PDB file of C-alpha atoms in Angstrom:
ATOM      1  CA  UNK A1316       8.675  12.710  14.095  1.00 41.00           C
ATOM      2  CA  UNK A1317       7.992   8.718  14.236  1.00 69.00           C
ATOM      3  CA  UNK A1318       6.866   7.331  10.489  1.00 89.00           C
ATOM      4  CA  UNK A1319       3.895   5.080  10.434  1.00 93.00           C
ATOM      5  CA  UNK A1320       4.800   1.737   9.352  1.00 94.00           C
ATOM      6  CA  UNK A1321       2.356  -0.832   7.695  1.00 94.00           C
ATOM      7  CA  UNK A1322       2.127  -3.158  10.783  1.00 94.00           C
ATOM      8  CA  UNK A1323       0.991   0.117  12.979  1.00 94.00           C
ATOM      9  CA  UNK A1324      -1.705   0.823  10.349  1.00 93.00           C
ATOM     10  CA  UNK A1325      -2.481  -2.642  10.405  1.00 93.00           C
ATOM     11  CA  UNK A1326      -2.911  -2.302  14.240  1.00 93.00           C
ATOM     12  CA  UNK A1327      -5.195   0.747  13.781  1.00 93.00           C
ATOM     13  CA  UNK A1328      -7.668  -0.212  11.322  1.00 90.00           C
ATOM     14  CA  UNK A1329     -10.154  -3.173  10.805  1.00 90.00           C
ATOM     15  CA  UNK A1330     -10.526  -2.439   7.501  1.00 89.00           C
ATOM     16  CA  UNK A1331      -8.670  -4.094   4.628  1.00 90.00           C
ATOM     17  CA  UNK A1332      -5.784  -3.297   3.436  1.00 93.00           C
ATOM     18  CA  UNK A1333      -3.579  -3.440   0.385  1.00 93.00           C
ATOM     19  CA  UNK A1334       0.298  -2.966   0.372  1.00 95.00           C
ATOM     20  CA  UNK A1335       2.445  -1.989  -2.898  1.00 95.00           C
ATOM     21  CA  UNK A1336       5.963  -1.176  -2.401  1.00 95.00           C
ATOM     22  CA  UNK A1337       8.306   0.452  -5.149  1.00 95.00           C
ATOM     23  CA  UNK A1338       9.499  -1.656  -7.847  1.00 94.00           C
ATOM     24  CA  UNK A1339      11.798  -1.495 -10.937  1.00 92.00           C
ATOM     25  CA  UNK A1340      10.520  -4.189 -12.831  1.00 88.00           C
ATOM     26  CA  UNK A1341       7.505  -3.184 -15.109  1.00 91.00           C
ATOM     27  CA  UNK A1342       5.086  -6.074 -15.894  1.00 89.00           C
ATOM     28  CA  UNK A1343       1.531  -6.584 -16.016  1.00 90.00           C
ATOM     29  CA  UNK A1344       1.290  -6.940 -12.387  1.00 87.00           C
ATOM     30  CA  UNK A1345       3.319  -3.185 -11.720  1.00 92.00           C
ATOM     31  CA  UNK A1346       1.023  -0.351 -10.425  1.00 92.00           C
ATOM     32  CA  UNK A1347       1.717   3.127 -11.516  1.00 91.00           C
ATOM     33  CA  UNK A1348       0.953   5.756  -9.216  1.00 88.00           C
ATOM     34  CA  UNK A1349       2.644   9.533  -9.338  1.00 87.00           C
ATOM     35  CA  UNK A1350       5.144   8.676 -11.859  1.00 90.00           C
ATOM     36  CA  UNK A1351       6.377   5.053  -9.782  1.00 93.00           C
ATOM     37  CA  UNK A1352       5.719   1.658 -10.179  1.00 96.00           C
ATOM     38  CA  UNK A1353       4.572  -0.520  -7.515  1.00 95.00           C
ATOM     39  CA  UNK A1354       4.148  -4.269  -6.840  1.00 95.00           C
ATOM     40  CA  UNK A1355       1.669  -5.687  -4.307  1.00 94.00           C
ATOM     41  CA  UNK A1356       3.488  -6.879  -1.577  1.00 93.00           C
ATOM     42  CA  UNK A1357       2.256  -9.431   1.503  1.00 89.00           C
ATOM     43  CA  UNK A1358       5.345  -9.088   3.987  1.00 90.00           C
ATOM     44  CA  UNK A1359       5.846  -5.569   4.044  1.00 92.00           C
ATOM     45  CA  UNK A1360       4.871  -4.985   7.805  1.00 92.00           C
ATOM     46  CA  UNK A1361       8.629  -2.817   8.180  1.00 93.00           C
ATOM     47  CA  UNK A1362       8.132  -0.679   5.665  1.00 94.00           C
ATOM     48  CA  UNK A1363       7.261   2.889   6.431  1.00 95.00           C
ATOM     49  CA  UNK A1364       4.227   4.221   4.628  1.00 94.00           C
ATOM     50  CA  UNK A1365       4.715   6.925   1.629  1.00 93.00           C
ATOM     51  CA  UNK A1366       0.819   7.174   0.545  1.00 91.00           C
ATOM     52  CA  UNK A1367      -2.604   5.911   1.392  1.00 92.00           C
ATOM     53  CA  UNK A1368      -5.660   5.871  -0.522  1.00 92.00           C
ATOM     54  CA  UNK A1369      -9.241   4.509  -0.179  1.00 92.00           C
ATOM     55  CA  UNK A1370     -11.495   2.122  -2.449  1.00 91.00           C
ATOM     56  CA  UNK A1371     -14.576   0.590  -2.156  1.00 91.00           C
ATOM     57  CA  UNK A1372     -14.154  -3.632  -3.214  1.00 82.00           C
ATOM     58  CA  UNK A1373     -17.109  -5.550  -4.514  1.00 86.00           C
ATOM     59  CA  UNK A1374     -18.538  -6.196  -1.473  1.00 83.00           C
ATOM     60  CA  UNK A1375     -18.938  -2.477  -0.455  1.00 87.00           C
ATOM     61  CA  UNK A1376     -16.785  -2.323   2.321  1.00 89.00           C
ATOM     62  CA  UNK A1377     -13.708   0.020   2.212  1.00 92.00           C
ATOM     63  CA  UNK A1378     -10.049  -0.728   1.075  1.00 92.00           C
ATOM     64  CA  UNK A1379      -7.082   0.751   2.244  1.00 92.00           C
ATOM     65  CA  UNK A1380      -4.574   0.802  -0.202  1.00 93.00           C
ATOM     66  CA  UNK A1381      -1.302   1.867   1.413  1.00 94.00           C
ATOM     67  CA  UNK A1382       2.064   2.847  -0.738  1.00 94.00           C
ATOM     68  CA  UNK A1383       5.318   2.559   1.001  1.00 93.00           C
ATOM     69  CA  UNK A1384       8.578   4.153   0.141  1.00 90.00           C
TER      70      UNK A1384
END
């Protein structure tokens, strides 16, 4: 089975969307989510995705927050 990689999603959606990939270093800008830290990330178009979740931003429109492994 093919994994879905950021840049697919990317491809799919029109909505926003947020990418956090794993991180070891745990600062103010670290994420947790299910017992790992994330970082947001801007390049991470390779990576394949682990989680997604939805938010709604200020301006009411929906968020796509993807986590990748």
């Amino acid at each position: 089975m093919n994994e879905l990689t950021v840049k697919q999603l990317k491809d799919m959606m029109e909505n926003p969307i947020e990418v956090y990939t794993p991180t070891n270093k745990i600062n103010c800008t670290s994420v947790k989510f299910q017992n790992r830290y994330y970082r947001r990330s801007t390049n991470a178009d390779d990576r394949v995705i682990e989680f997604i979740q939805t938010t709604t931003n200020d301006q009411k429109e929906t968020v796509i927050v993807v986590y990748t492994k």
